[in-house]
mmCIF file of C-alpha atoms and ligand atoms in Angstrom:
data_model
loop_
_atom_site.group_PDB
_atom_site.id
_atom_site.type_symbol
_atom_site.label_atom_id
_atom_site.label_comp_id
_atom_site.label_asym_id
_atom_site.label_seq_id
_atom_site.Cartn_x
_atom_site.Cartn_y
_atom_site.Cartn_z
ATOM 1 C CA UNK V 1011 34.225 33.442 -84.851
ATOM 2 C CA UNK V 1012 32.194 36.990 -85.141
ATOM 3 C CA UNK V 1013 34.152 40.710 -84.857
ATOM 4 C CA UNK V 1014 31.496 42.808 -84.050
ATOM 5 C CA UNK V 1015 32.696 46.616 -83.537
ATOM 6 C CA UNK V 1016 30.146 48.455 -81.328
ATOM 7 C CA UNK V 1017 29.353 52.316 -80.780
ATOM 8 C CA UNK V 1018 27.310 51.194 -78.458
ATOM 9 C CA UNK V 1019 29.765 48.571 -76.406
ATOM 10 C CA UNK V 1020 27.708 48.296 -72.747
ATOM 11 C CA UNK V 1021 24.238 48.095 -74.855
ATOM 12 C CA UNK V 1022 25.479 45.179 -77.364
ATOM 13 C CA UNK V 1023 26.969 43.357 -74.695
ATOM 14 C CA UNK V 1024 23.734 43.714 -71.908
ATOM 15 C CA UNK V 1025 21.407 42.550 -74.917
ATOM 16 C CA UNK V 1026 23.679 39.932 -75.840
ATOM 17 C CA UNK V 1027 23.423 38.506 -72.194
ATOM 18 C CA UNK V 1028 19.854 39.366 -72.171
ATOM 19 C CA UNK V 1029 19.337 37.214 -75.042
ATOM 20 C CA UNK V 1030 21.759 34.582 -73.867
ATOM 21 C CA UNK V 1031 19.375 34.101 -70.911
ATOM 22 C CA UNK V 1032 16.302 34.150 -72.472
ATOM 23 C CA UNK V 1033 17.392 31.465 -75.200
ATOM 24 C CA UNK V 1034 18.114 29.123 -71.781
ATOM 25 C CA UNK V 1035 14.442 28.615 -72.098
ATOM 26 C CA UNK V 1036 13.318 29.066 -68.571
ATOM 27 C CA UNK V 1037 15.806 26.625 -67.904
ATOM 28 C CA UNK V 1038 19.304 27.044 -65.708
ATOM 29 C CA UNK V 1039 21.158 29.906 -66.525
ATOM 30 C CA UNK V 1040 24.970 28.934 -66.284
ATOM 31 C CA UNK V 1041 26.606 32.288 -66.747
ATOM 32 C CA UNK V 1042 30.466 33.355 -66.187
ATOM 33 C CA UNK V 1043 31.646 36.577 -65.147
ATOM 34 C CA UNK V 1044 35.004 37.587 -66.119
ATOM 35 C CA UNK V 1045 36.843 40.630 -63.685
ATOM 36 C CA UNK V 1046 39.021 43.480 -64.846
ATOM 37 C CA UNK V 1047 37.626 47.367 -65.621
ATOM 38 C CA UNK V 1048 35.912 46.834 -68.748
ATOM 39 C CA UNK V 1049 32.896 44.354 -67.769
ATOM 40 C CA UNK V 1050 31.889 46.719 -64.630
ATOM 41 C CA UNK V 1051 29.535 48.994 -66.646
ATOM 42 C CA UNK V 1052 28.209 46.436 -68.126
ATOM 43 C CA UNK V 1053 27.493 44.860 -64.839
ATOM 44 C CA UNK V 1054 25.426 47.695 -63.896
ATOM 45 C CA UNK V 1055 23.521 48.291 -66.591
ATOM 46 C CA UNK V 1056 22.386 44.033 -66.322
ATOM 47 C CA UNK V 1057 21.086 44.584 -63.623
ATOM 48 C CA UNK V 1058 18.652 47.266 -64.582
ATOM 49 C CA UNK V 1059 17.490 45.024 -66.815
ATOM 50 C CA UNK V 1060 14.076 42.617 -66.058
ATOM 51 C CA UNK V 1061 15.376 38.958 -66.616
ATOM 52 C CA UNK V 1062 14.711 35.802 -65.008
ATOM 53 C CA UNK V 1063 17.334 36.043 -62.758
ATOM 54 C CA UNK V 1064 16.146 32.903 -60.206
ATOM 55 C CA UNK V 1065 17.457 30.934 -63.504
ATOM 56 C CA UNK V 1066 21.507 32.310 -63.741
ATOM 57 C CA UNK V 1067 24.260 29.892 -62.190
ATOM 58 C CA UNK V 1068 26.889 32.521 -61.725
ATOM 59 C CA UNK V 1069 30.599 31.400 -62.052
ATOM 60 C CA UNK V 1070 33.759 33.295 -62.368
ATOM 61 C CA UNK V 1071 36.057 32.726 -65.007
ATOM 62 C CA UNK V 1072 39.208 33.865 -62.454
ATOM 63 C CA UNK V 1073 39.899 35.587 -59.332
ATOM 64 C CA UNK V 1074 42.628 37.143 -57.890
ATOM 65 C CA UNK V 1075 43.958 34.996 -54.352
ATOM 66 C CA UNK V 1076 42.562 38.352 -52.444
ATOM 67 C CA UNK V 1077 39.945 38.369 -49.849
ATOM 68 C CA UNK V 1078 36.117 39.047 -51.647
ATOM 69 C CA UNK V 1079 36.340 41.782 -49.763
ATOM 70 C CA UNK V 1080 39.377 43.100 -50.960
ATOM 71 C CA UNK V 1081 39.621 46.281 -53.525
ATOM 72 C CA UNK V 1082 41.668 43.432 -55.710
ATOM 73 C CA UNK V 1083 38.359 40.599 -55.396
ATOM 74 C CA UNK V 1084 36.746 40.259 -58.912
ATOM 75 C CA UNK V 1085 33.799 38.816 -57.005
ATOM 76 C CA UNK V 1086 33.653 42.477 -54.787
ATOM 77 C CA UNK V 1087 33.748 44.075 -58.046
ATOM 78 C CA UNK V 1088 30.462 42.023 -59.555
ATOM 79 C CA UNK V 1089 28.614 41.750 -56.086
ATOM 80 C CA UNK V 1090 28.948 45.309 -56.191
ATOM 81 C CA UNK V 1091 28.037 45.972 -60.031
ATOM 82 C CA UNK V 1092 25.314 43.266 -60.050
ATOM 83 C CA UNK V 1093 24.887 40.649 -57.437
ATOM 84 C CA UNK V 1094 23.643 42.969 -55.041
ATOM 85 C CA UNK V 1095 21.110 44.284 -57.076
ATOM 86 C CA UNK V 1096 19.377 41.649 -58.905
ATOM 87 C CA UNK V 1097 17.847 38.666 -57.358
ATOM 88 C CA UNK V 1098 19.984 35.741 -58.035
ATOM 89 C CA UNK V 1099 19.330 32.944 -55.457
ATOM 90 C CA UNK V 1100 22.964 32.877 -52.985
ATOM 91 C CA UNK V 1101 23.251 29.160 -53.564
ATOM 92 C CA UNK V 1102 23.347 29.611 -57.632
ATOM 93 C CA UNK V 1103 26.808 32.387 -57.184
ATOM 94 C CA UNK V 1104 29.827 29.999 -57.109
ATOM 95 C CA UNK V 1105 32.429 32.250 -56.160
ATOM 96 C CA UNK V 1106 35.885 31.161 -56.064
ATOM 97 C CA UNK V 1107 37.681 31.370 -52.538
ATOM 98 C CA UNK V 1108 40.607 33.767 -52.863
ATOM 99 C CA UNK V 1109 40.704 33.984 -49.675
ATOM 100 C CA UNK V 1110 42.082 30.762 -48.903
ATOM 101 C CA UNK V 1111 45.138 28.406 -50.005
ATOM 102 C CA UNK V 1112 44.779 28.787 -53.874
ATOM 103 C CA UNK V 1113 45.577 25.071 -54.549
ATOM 104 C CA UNK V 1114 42.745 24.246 -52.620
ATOM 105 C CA UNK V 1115 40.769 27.021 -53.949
ATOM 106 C CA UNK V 1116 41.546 25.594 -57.412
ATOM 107 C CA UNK V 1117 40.467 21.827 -56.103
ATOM 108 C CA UNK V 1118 36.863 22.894 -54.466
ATOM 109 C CA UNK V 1119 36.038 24.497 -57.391
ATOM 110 C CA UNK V 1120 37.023 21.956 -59.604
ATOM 111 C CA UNK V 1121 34.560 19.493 -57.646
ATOM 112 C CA UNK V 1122 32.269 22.053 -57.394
ATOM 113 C CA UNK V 1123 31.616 22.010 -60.724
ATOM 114 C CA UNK V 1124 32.431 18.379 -61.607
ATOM 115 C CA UNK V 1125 29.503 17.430 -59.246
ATOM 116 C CA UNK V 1126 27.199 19.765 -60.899
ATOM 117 C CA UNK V 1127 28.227 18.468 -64.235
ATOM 118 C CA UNK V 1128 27.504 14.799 -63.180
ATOM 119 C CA UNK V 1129 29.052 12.700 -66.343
ATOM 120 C CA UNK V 1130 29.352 15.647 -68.823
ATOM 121 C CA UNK V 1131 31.565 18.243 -68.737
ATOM 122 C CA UNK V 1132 30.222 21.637 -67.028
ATOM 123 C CA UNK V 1133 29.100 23.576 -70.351
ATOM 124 C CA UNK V 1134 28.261 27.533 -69.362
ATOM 125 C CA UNK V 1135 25.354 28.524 -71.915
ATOM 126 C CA UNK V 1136 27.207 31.945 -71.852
ATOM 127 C CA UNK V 1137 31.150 32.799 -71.146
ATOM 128 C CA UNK V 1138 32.324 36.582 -70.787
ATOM 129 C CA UNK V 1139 36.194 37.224 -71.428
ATOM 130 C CA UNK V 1140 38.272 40.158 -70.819
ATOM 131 C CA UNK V 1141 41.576 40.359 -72.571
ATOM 132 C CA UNK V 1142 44.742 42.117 -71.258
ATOM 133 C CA UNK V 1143 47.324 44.337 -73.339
ATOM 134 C CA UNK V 1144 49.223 40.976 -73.515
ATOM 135 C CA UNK V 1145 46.696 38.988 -74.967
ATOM 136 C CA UNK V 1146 45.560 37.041 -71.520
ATOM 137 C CA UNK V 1147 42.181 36.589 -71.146
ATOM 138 C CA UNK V 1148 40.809 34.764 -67.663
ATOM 139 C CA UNK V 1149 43.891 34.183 -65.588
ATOM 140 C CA UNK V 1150 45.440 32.910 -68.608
ATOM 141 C CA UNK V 1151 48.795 34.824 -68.770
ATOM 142 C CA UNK V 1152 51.346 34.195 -71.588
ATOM 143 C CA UNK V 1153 53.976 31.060 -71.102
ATOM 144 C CA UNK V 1154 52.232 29.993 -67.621
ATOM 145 C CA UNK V 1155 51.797 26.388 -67.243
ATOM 146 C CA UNK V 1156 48.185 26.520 -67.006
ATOM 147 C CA UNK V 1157 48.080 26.945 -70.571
ATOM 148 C CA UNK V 1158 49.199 23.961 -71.093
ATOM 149 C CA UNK V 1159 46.251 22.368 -69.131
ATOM 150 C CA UNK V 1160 44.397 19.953 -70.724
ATOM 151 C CA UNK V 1161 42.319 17.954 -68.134
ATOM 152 C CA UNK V 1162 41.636 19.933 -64.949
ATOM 153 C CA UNK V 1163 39.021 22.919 -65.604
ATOM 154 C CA UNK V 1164 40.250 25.083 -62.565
ATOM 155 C CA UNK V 1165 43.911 25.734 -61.631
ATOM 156 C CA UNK V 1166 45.866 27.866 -59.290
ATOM 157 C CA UNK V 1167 48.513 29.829 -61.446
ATOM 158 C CA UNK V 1168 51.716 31.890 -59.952
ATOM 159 C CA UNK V 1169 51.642 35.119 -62.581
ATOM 160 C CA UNK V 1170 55.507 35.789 -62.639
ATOM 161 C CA UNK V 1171 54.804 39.482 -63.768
ATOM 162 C CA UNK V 1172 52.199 40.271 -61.161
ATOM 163 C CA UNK V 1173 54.447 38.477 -58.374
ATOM 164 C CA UNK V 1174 50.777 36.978 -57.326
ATOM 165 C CA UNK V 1175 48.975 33.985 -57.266
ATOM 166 C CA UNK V 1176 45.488 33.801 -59.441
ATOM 167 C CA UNK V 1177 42.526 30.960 -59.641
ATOM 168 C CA UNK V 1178 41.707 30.130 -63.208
ATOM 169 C CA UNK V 1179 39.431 28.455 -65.644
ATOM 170 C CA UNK V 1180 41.225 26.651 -68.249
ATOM 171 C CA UNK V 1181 41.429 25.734 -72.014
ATOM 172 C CA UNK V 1182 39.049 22.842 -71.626
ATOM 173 C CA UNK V 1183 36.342 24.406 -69.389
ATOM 174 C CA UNK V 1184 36.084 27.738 -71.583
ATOM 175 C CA UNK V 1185 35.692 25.981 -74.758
ATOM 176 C CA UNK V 1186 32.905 23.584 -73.825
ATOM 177 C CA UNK V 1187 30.708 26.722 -73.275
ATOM 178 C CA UNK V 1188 28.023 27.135 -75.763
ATOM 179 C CA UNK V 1189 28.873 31.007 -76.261
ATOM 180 C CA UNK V 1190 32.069 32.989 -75.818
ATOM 181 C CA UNK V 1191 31.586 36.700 -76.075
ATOM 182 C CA UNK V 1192 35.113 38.915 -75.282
ATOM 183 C CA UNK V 1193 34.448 42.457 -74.063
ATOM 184 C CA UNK V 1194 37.413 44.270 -75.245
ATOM 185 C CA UNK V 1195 37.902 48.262 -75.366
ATOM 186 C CA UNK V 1196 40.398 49.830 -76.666
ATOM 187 C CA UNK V 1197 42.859 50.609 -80.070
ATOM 188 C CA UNK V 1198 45.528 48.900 -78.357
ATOM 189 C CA UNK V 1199 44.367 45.819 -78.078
ATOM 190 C CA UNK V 1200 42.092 46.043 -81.123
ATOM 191 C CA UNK V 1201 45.670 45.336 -83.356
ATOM 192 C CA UNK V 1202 45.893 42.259 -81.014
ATOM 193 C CA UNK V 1203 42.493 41.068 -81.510
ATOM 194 C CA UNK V 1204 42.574 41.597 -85.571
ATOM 195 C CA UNK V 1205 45.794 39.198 -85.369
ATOM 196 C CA UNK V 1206 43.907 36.832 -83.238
ATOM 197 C CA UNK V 1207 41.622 36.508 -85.490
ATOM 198 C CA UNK V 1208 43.551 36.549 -88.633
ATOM 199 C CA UNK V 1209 45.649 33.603 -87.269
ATOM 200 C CA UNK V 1210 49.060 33.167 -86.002
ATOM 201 C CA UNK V 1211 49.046 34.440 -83.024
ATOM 202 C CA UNK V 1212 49.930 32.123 -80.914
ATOM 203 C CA UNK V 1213 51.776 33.818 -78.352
ATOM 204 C CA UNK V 1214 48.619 35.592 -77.035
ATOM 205 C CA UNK V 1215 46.561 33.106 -74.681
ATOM 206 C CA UNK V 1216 43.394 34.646 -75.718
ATOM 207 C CA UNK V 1217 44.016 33.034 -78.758
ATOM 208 C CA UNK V 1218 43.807 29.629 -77.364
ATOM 209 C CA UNK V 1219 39.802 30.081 -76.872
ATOM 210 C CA UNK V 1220 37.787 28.564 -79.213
ATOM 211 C CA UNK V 1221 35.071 26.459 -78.327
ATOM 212 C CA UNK V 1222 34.535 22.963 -79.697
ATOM 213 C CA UNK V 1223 31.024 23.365 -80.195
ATOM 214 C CA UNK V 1224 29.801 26.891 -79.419
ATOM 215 C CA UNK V 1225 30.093 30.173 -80.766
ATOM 216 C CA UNK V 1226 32.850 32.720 -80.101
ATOM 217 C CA UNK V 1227 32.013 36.887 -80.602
ATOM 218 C CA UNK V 1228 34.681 39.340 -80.328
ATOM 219 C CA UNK V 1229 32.566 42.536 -79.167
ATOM 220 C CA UNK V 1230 34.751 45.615 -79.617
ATOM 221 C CA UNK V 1231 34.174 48.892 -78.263
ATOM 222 C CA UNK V 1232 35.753 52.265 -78.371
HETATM 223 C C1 LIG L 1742 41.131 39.965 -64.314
HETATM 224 C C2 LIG L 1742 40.425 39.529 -65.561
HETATM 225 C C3 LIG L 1742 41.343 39.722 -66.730
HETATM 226 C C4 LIG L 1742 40.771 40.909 -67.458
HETATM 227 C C5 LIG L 1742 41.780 41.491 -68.390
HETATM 228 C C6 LIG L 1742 41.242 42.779 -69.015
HETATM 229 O O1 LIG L 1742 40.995 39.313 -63.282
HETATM 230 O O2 LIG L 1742 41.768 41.029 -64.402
HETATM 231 O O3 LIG L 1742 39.750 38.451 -65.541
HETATM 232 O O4 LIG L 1742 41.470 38.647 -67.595
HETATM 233 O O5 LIG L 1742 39.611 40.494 -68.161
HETATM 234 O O6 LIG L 1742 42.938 41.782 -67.636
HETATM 235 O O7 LIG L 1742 41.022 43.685 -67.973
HETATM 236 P P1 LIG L 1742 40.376 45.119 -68.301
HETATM 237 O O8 LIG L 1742 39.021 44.830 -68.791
HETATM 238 O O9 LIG L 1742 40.408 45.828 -66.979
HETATM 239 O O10 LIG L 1742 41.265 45.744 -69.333
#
């Protein structure tokens, strides 16, 4: 695990992408997005940059149950910053249907992926992570039951506090990727962060990511 504090947050965390992608070898790309505010930026400046992009498999490490149209849709939010702009082939975005029952959302996706991973589990070669002022990261929220997932890699999870429903990655799919890298801003949850990573802190979901056999980067801006 790697705390790297940046003055220079949306350049660190394009190059780190950039170089994620290039180390893919002319190979598949399999890339996840994660939604919020913070990743936007760096959405947009991606895009300006000259990769191969006919090689990313975009997924989305949650979505709200919102239509993709919807001010709410994560997947608005990175068509908008990125898909729209760079020249990733439609059939390689795998965006997750908030639009429709979120159960079954959860289930296509799930399939979606397990066919694509054949035998193995679906390992993304990079995984971005937000993190929220209560230490959820994903759709991950403290004491839901999708924490507690250990088989299924996509679930539909009822967050109490937001009164909403949300489609989420869990435990088991985010730490078979070969890179994490959190984009986290702010002092706030910088004090959560430092007792992430100093241990013991349990109670913050985020916490819960650590990939069996991949490397995890805390990138933390100002
Ligand atoms: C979402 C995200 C969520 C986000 C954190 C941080 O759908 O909102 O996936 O996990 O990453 O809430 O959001 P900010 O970057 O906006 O603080």
């Amino acid at each position: 695990m790697e705390l790297v504090n940046s003055s220079r947050f949306v350049r660190d965390a394009v190059n780190r992408i950039a170089a994620a992608s290039v180390a893919a070898g002319g190979g598949p790309f399999r890339l996840s997005l994660c939604g919020g505010g913070t990743p936007r930026e760096i959405y947009r400046a991606l895009a300006e940059e000259d990769l191969d992009w006919k090689n990313f498999i975009i997924t989305f490490g949650d979505e709200r149950c919102v239509a993709p149209d919807h001010e709410q849709s994560n997947y608005r939010m990175i068509r908008e910053a990125l898909l729209d702009r760079v020249a990733i082939p439609e059939e390689n975005v795998l965006r997750l249907k908030g639009e429709i029952t979120p159960a079954k959302a959860a289930d296509e996706y799930e399939k979606l992926l397990r066919q694509r991973a054949g035998d193995e589990v679906f390992r993304h070669d990079l995984l971005l992570l937000g993190m929220g002022e209560d230490g959820h990261t994903a759709s991950l929220f403290p004491a839901a039951q999708a924490l507690e997932e250990r088989d299924r890699w996509v679930v539909a999870s009822e967050v109490t506090k937001l009164s909403a429903w949300r489609l989420t990655f869990t435990y088991p799919l985010i730490n078979a990727s070969r890179r994490v890298l959190f984009l986290v801003r702010g002092d706030s949850k910088r004090r959560i962060v430092e007792q992430i990573i100093h241990g013991g802190a349990d109670c913050y979901p985020a916490s819960g990511v650590r990939p069996e056999d991949g490397t995890l980067v805390w990138l933390l801006g100002q």
